[in-house]
Amino acid sequence: MINCIIIEDEIPAQKILKSFISKIPSLNLVETFKAAIEANAFLINNTADVVFLDINLPDMSGLDFIKTIKNPPAIIITTAYPEYAVSSFELDTIVDYLVKPFSFDRFLKAINKARERIETPENTLEENNEDAIFLNVDKTLHRLVLSSILYIESDRNYITIVTDTQKLSYIDSLKNWIEKLPETQFVQVHKSYIINSKFVNKISGNTIFVKANKIPIGRTYKQELLKVLGV
């Protein structure tokens, strides 16, 4: 049995979550709260496996609330604002985002993600505890593990983030990303490119090979690149 709580100040949203929870026999709704402070008091002496958490709450934001929990359970964010789906890097306890209004099928997918996290042994979670964020691209939330990024390319007002399995393009800037990413692993090699140094295969002249991808090296960036690579 998976014990869960709801933290949601809107009654209609509460009713939808309660209805969906009641359809899944393995879920047990323990409590429902309208404010984060109330839930925090509950979690001091009680536990929950899953928390359905709204972001816009009357006393503090849902994201700030997560940071107050000592051993946070699996968190499923429920929000009407897709832009909030880009989590801070430390909030790896978030397993999914449900953007209102959401269907029962989408709710069930979120539950399955939470179940997988709960059933994964703690030591395995620690080994796989990689920084990840959710990006809202074309009205779809994509989970992106930062260490899986091969490179980021800028084209005017758009950037494209490339991994082995994903290619996500949306409006953003390289400057925004270079400030977020770990500087020991990611380095800007050109005015239009950031690369992940752990995937570098070779450098030939002013070209760097990130796996099979050929990336140009800007003259003013080469010294810093070689420093990061330890050359």
XYZ file of C-alpha atoms in Angstrom:
231
model
C 0.000 0.000 0.000
C 1.312 3.430 -0.965
C 0.377 6.107 1.554
C -0.055 9.564 0.078
C -1.055 13.070 1.062
C -2.421 15.992 -0.930
C -1.228 19.579 -0.459
C -3.584 21.681 -2.562
C -5.518 24.825 -1.670
C -8.080 24.613 -4.488
C -11.095 22.452 -3.642
C -11.863 21.400 -7.271
C -8.275 20.238 -7.701
C -8.482 18.342 -4.411
C -11.618 16.561 -5.592
C -9.994 15.459 -8.855
C -6.955 14.068 -7.048
C -9.147 12.263 -4.501
C -11.232 10.771 -7.301
C -8.173 9.533 -9.194
C -6.554 8.144 -6.030
C -9.730 6.217 -5.176
C -9.524 4.403 -8.521
C -6.169 2.817 -7.653
C -6.523 0.141 -4.923
C -2.844 0.312 -3.973
C -3.088 4.009 -3.033
C -4.160 5.113 0.426
C -4.955 8.795 0.935
C -3.895 9.632 4.485
C -4.530 13.375 4.704
C -5.369 16.435 2.620
C -3.940 19.882 3.413
C -4.665 23.359 2.078
C -1.367 24.837 3.253
C 2.264 23.741 3.346
C 2.670 24.642 7.037
C -0.073 22.194 7.985
C 1.570 19.443 5.952
C 4.964 20.207 7.451
C 3.579 19.754 10.954
C 2.064 16.431 9.906
C 5.314 15.132 8.381
C 7.284 15.843 11.545
C 5.612 12.889 13.271
C 4.220 10.960 10.313
C 5.421 9.610 6.996
C 4.044 9.468 3.480
C 5.274 7.623 0.418
C 3.929 10.117 -2.118
C 3.012 13.800 -1.875
C 0.785 15.501 -4.452
C 2.000 19.068 -4.186
C 0.671 22.257 -5.712
C 3.261 24.985 -6.312
C 1.104 28.061 -5.640
C 0.154 27.740 -1.982
C -1.005 30.508 0.390
C 1.864 30.325 2.916
C 4.905 29.248 0.891
C 5.574 27.842 -2.565
C 5.596 24.116 -3.095
C 9.242 24.213 -4.189
C 10.249 26.031 -0.988
C 8.238 23.516 1.021
C 10.214 20.595 -0.426
C 13.441 22.144 0.843
C 12.092 22.136 4.413
C 11.495 18.368 4.501
C 14.375 16.424 6.052
C 13.763 13.142 4.201
C 11.333 14.057 1.420
C 9.144 11.320 -0.074
C 8.378 11.001 -3.780
C 6.882 14.311 -4.894
C 4.380 14.696 -7.743
C 3.948 18.362 -8.581
C 0.496 19.547 -9.675
C 0.421 22.982 -11.271
C -1.490 25.058 -13.781
C 1.724 26.781 -14.843
C 4.021 24.729 -17.131
C 6.843 27.257 -16.719
C 7.277 26.071 -13.125
C 8.201 22.652 -14.410
C 11.860 23.598 -14.622
C 12.951 22.438 -11.191
C 15.979 23.621 -9.302
C 18.887 21.200 -9.559
C 18.633 20.030 -5.956
C 14.995 18.912 -6.121
C 15.668 15.389 -7.345
C 12.874 14.087 -5.085
C 10.370 15.325 -7.712
C 9.370 12.312 -9.789
C 6.872 13.990 -12.126
C 4.904 17.124 -12.974
C 1.169 17.082 -13.662
C 0.063 20.184 -15.531
C -3.594 20.999 -14.847
C -5.933 19.892 -16.225
C -4.541 16.356 -16.442
C -6.213 13.081 -17.411
C -6.400 9.890 -15.378
C -3.991 8.230 -17.837
C -1.425 10.954 -17.184
C -2.025 10.648 -13.434
C -1.419 6.895 -13.639
C 1.912 7.432 -15.407
C 3.002 9.700 -12.566
C 1.999 7.084 -9.997
C 4.015 4.432 -11.825
C 7.071 6.699 -11.714
C 6.566 7.225 -8.003
C 6.107 3.487 -7.446
C 9.358 2.776 -9.272
C 11.201 5.233 -7.048
C 9.675 3.813 -3.869
C 10.476 0.226 -4.822
C 14.065 0.993 -5.834
C 16.508 0.114 -3.043
C 17.962 3.162 -1.303
C 21.553 2.336 -2.235
C 20.569 2.121 -5.899
C 18.886 5.505 -5.650
C 22.068 6.990 -4.224
C 24.130 5.545 -7.042
C 21.720 6.921 -9.643
C 21.041 10.218 -7.886
C 21.933 12.459 -10.803
C 20.899 16.069 -11.160
C 17.919 16.355 -13.458
C 15.450 19.009 -14.509
C 12.174 19.102 -16.402
C 12.016 21.241 -19.529
C 8.758 22.426 -21.036
C 9.255 22.038 -24.797
C 6.297 22.191 -27.189
C 3.836 21.819 -24.282
C 5.497 18.564 -23.194
C 7.577 18.136 -20.045
C 10.854 16.339 -20.742
C 13.068 14.986 -17.954
C 16.676 15.844 -18.691
C 19.579 14.311 -16.766
C 22.266 16.982 -16.855
C 25.183 14.572 -17.007
C 23.695 13.011 -20.169
C 23.988 16.256 -22.159
C 26.482 15.892 -25.014
C 26.406 19.514 -26.100
C 24.219 22.602 -26.293
C 23.996 24.614 -29.503
C 22.776 28.193 -29.834
C 21.063 29.543 -32.941
C 19.853 33.124 -32.549
C 17.274 33.083 -29.761
C 17.002 29.292 -29.612
C 19.169 26.627 -28.050
C 19.218 22.920 -28.812
C 20.185 20.461 -26.071
C 21.525 17.180 -27.441
C 21.884 13.838 -25.640
C 22.134 10.309 -26.987
C 18.350 10.000 -26.915
C 17.014 13.581 -26.934
C 17.191 16.728 -29.025
C 15.283 19.556 -27.341
C 14.989 23.020 -28.901
C 13.394 26.031 -27.213
C 13.937 29.745 -26.533
C 16.860 30.288 -24.171
C 20.499 31.414 -24.155
C 23.896 29.767 -23.720
C 24.721 32.343 -21.053
C 21.827 31.116 -18.955
C 23.060 27.520 -19.185
C 26.768 28.109 -18.665
C 25.876 29.744 -15.340
C 23.870 26.690 -14.228
C 26.021 23.779 -15.354
C 28.957 22.361 -13.334
C 32.035 24.228 -14.563
C 34.269 21.214 -13.952
C 32.351 19.220 -16.555
C 30.849 21.685 -19.032
C 32.797 24.269 -20.999
C 31.942 26.763 -23.702
C 34.101 26.066 -26.756
C 32.532 28.474 -29.233
C 30.129 31.416 -29.124
C 27.427 28.933 -30.176
C 28.415 25.757 -28.292
C 28.783 24.316 -24.802
C 30.129 20.765 -24.588
C 30.263 18.059 -21.920
C 33.960 17.345 -21.424
C 33.425 13.737 -20.330
C 32.225 12.817 -23.829
C 35.185 14.327 -25.687
C 36.886 11.771 -27.937
C 39.524 13.892 -29.624
C 40.577 17.344 -30.788
C 41.757 17.920 -34.331
C 42.882 21.466 -35.077
C 39.958 23.719 -34.259
C 37.423 20.905 -34.127
C 36.437 18.908 -31.069
C 34.700 15.535 -31.340
C 32.005 14.936 -28.732
C 31.340 11.281 -29.362
C 30.575 11.351 -33.116
C 29.600 15.031 -33.157
C 32.014 17.552 -34.695
C 31.967 20.872 -32.812
C 33.978 23.963 -33.867
C 36.375 25.503 -31.333
C 36.485 29.287 -31.148
C 39.974 30.767 -30.892
C 39.220 32.664 -27.684
C 37.785 29.551 -25.988
C 40.544 27.045 -26.700
C 42.771 27.804 -23.720
C 39.947 27.321 -21.217
C 38.912 24.115 -22.997
C 42.411 22.650 -22.694
C 42.486 23.633 -19.018
C 39.235 21.787 -18.332
C 40.510 18.736 -20.204
C 43.771 18.840 -18.247
C 45.887 19.144 -21.365
